[in-house]
Amino acid sequence: MIESLTIANGTGNTVELEKVDLSSLTNLRSLHIEERCFLFTKRFIVHDLEFLKSIRIDRYCCIIRVDPVWDSLLSIKSCSLLESIRIGGGCFYSYSSMELESGCE
């Protein structure tokens, strides 16, 4: 029953962690990811979080490498109460795709 989640600086920085999917946190209302997290992650997914109101991602998260990674994806979908998304500099630097979809009809 997590409603507010802060992920501390430098979390998730292993080459094996290629995908972060937060969609199972169904009661989440706010998400804050501090600097330099998930450096090697190439798929970052936030789907179907009906209570989520804010996403804040600080600098230098989800970088992967300097060159574009063609199968990388940032996807935020069906979070109908989402009011703000703040992404710091250098984040998702080499990502090739981004999907933003409100889920509202």
C-alpha atoms as an extended CHARMM CRD file, in Angstrom:
* protein
*
       105  EXT
         1         1  MET       CA              0.0000000000        0.0000000000        0.0000000000  PROA      1               0.0000000000
         2         2  ILE       CA              2.7830000000        2.4450000000       -0.9250000000  PROA      2               0.0000000000
         3         3  GLU       CA              1.4110000000        5.9370000000       -1.6140000000  PROA      3               0.0000000000
         4         4  SER       CA              4.6310000000        7.9540000000       -1.7330000000  PROA      4               0.0000000000
         5         5  LEU       CA              7.9280000000        6.5650000000       -2.9780000000  PROA      5               0.0000000000
         6         6  THR       CA             11.3590000000        8.1900000000       -2.9090000000  PROA      6               0.0000000000
         7         7  ILE       CA             14.2130000000        6.2350000000       -4.4620000000  PROA      7               0.0000000000
         8         8  ALA       CA             17.5570000000        7.3300000000       -2.9930000000  PROA      8               0.0000000000
         9         9  ASN       CA             20.5710000000        8.6320000000       -4.9340000000  PROA      9               0.0000000000
        10        10  GLY       CA             22.4750000000        5.9580000000       -6.8320000000  PROA      10              0.0000000000
        11        11  THR       CA             19.8920000000        3.1810000000       -6.5210000000  PROA      11              0.0000000000
        12        12  GLY       CA             19.5920000000        0.4020000000       -9.0880000000  PROA      12              0.0000000000
        13        13  ASN       CA             22.9120000000        0.9010000000      -10.8380000000  PROA      13              0.0000000000
        14        14  THR       CA             23.6320000000       -2.6460000000      -11.9800000000  PROA      14              0.0000000000
        15        15  VAL       CA             24.0000000000       -3.7110000000      -15.6000000000  PROA      15              0.0000000000
        16        16  GLU       CA             21.5150000000       -6.5580000000      -15.0020000000  PROA      16              0.0000000000
        17        17  LEU       CA             18.6660000000       -4.1370000000      -14.1820000000  PROA      17              0.0000000000
        18        18  GLU       CA             17.4900000000       -3.4310000000      -17.7300000000  PROA      18              0.0000000000
        19        19  LYS       CA             13.8350000000       -2.7450000000      -16.9200000000  PROA      19              0.0000000000
        20        20  VAL       CA             12.0920000000       -0.7880000000      -14.1770000000  PROA      20              0.0000000000
        21        21  ASP       CA              8.3170000000       -1.2850000000      -14.1170000000  PROA      21              0.0000000000
        22        22  LEU       CA              6.4790000000        0.5100000000      -11.3190000000  PROA      22              0.0000000000
        23        23  SER       CA              3.0040000000       -0.4420000000      -12.5530000000  PROA      23              0.0000000000
        24        24  SER       CA              2.3690000000       -2.8320000000       -9.6640000000  PROA      24              0.0000000000
        25        25  LEU       CA              2.3850000000        0.0500000000       -7.1480000000  PROA      25              0.0000000000
        26        26  THR       CA             -1.3480000000        0.6160000000       -7.6330000000  PROA      26              0.0000000000
        27        27  ASN       CA             -1.8120000000        3.0360000000       -4.6890000000  PROA      27              0.0000000000
        28        28  LEU       CA              1.1280000000        5.2690000000       -5.6060000000  PROA      28              0.0000000000
        29        29  ARG       CA              0.3520000000        8.9990000000       -5.4730000000  PROA      29              0.0000000000
        30        30  SER       CA              3.8360000000       10.5080000000       -5.7830000000  PROA      30              0.0000000000
        31        31  LEU       CA              7.1200000000        9.2340000000       -7.1680000000  PROA      31              0.0000000000
        32        32  HSD       CA             10.4960000000       10.8930000000       -6.5940000000  PROA      32              0.0000000000
        33        33  ILE       CA             13.6870000000        9.3950000000       -7.9880000000  PROA      33              0.0000000000
        34        34  GLU       CA             16.8350000000       11.0930000000       -6.7470000000  PROA      34              0.0000000000
        35        35  GLU       CA             19.9970000000       11.6610000000       -8.8300000000  PROA      35              0.0000000000
        36        36  ARG       CA             21.9640000000        9.0010000000      -10.6890000000  PROA      36              0.0000000000
        37        37  CYS       CA             19.5440000000        6.0950000000      -10.3630000000  PROA      37              0.0000000000
        38        38  PHE       CA             18.9870000000        3.1950000000      -12.7510000000  PROA      38              0.0000000000
        39        39  LEU       CA             21.9620000000        4.1890000000      -14.9040000000  PROA      39              0.0000000000
        40        40  PHE       CA             21.8300000000        1.0270000000      -17.0540000000  PROA      40              0.0000000000
        41        41  THR       CA             18.0460000000        0.6520000000      -17.2840000000  PROA      41              0.0000000000
        42        42  LYS       CA             16.7520000000        0.8180000000      -20.8490000000  PROA      42              0.0000000000
        43        43  ARG       CA             13.0180000000        0.4300000000      -20.2250000000  PROA      43              0.0000000000
        44        44  PHE       CA             11.2230000000        2.5930000000      -17.6370000000  PROA      44              0.0000000000
        45        45  ILE       CA              7.5070000000        1.8260000000      -17.3350000000  PROA      45              0.0000000000
        46        46  VAL       CA              4.7320000000        3.5280000000      -15.3390000000  PROA      46              0.0000000000
        47        47  HSD       CA              1.2810000000        2.2670000000      -16.4020000000  PROA      47              0.0000000000
        48        48  ASP       CA             -2.2460000000        2.2140000000      -14.9640000000  PROA      48              0.0000000000
        49        49  LEU       CA             -1.5720000000        4.0870000000      -11.7310000000  PROA      49              0.0000000000
        50        50  GLU       CA             -4.9390000000        5.7310000000      -11.2330000000  PROA      50              0.0000000000
        51        51  PHE       CA             -3.9220000000        7.7100000000       -8.0900000000  PROA      51              0.0000000000
        52        52  LEU       CA             -0.5310000000        8.9640000000       -9.2740000000  PROA      52              0.0000000000
        53        53  LYS       CA             -0.3550000000       12.7680000000       -9.2250000000  PROA      53              0.0000000000
        54        54  SER       CA              3.3390000000       13.5820000000       -9.5930000000  PROA      54              0.0000000000
        55        55  ILE       CA              6.5670000000       12.1780000000      -10.9820000000  PROA      55              0.0000000000
        56        56  ARG       CA              9.8810000000       13.8670000000      -10.2300000000  PROA      56              0.0000000000
        57        57  ILE       CA             13.1110000000       12.4050000000      -11.5790000000  PROA      57              0.0000000000
        58        58  ASP       CA             16.2950000000       14.2150000000      -10.6110000000  PROA      58              0.0000000000
        59        59  ARG       CA             19.3970000000       14.5950000000      -12.8010000000  PROA      59              0.0000000000
        60        60  TYR       CA             21.3230000000       11.8450000000      -14.5590000000  PROA      60              0.0000000000
        61        61  CYS       CA             18.9150000000        8.9160000000      -14.2620000000  PROA      61              0.0000000000
        62        62  CYS       CA             18.4810000000        6.1820000000      -16.8890000000  PROA      62              0.0000000000
        63        63  ILE       CA             21.4610000000        7.2000000000      -19.0050000000  PROA      63              0.0000000000
        64        64  ILE       CA             22.5560000000        3.7430000000      -20.3320000000  PROA      64              0.0000000000
        65        65  ARG       CA             25.4470000000        5.0990000000      -22.4150000000  PROA      65              0.0000000000
        66        66  VAL       CA             26.4250000000        7.9410000000      -24.7440000000  PROA      66              0.0000000000
        67        67  ASP       CA             25.1230000000        6.3920000000      -27.9950000000  PROA      67              0.0000000000
        68        68  PRO       CA             21.3940000000        5.9660000000      -28.7250000000  PROA      68              0.0000000000
        69        69  VAL       CA             19.9310000000        2.6440000000      -27.5810000000  PROA      69              0.0000000000
        70        70  TRP       CA             17.3310000000        1.7500000000      -30.2020000000  PROA      70              0.0000000000
        71        71  ASP       CA             15.1540000000       -0.5600000000      -28.0720000000  PROA      71              0.0000000000
        72        72  SER       CA             15.0140000000        1.8000000000      -25.0730000000  PROA      72              0.0000000000
        73        73  LEU       CA             11.6870000000        3.2180000000      -23.8820000000  PROA      73              0.0000000000
        74        74  LEU       CA             10.2340000000        5.6430000000      -21.3450000000  PROA      74              0.0000000000
        75        75  SER       CA              6.5200000000        4.8750000000      -21.0920000000  PROA      75              0.0000000000
        76        76  ILE       CA              3.9690000000        6.6400000000      -18.8830000000  PROA      76              0.0000000000
        77        77  LYS       CA              0.3980000000        5.5930000000      -19.6910000000  PROA      77              0.0000000000
        78        78  SER       CA             -3.0700000000        5.5620000000      -18.1520000000  PROA      78              0.0000000000
        79        79  CYS       CA             -2.3030000000        7.6740000000      -15.0930000000  PROA      79              0.0000000000
        80        80  SER       CA             -5.3920000000        9.8510000000      -15.3360000000  PROA      80              0.0000000000
        81        81  LEU       CA             -4.7500000000       12.0070000000      -12.2290000000  PROA      81              0.0000000000
        82        82  LEU       CA             -1.1630000000       12.8280000000      -13.1920000000  PROA      82              0.0000000000
        83        83  GLU       CA             -0.6450000000       16.5800000000      -12.7860000000  PROA      83              0.0000000000
        84        84  SER       CA              3.1050000000       16.9760000000      -13.1680000000  PROA      84              0.0000000000
        85        85  ILE       CA              6.1540000000       15.2510000000      -14.5900000000  PROA      85              0.0000000000
        86        86  ARG       CA              9.5440000000       16.8170000000      -13.8390000000  PROA      86              0.0000000000
        87        87  ILE       CA             12.6270000000       15.2710000000      -15.3890000000  PROA      87              0.0000000000
        88        88  GLY       CA             16.0850000000       16.6370000000      -14.6080000000  PROA      88              0.0000000000
        89        89  GLY       CA             18.9190000000       17.2280000000      -17.0440000000  PROA      89              0.0000000000
        90        90  GLY       CA             20.7600000000       14.2690000000      -18.5110000000  PROA      90              0.0000000000
        91        91  CYS       CA             17.9450000000       11.7840000000      -17.8270000000  PROA      91              0.0000000000
        92        92  PHE       CA             16.9750000000        9.2770000000      -20.5040000000  PROA      92              0.0000000000
        93        93  TYR       CA             19.8620000000       10.6840000000      -22.5310000000  PROA      93              0.0000000000
        94        94  SER       CA             20.2670000000        7.7870000000      -24.9470000000  PROA      94              0.0000000000
        95        95  TYR       CA             16.6360000000        6.6100000000      -24.9840000000  PROA      95              0.0000000000
        96        96  SER       CA             15.1350000000        6.2200000000      -28.4370000000  PROA      96              0.0000000000
        97        97  SER       CA             11.4020000000        6.2390000000      -27.5690000000  PROA      97              0.0000000000
        98        98  MET       CA              9.0040000000        7.9760000000      -25.2210000000  PROA      98              0.0000000000
        99        99  GLU       CA              5.2870000000        7.3160000000      -24.7840000000  PROA      99              0.0000000000
       100       100  LEU       CA              3.0250000000        9.6340000000      -22.8060000000  PROA      100             0.0000000000
       101       101  GLU       CA             -0.6600000000        8.7960000000      -22.7580000000  PROA      101             0.0000000000
       102       102  SER       CA             -3.2410000000       10.0890000000      -20.3060000000  PROA      102             0.0000000000
       103       103  GLY       CA             -5.7590000000        7.2790000000      -20.5190000000  PROA      103             0.0000000000
       104       104  CYS       CA             -8.6480000000        9.7830000000      -20.5250000000  PROA      104             0.0000000000
       105       105  GLU       CA            -11.3030000000        9.5110000000      -23.1610000000  PROA      105             0.0000000000
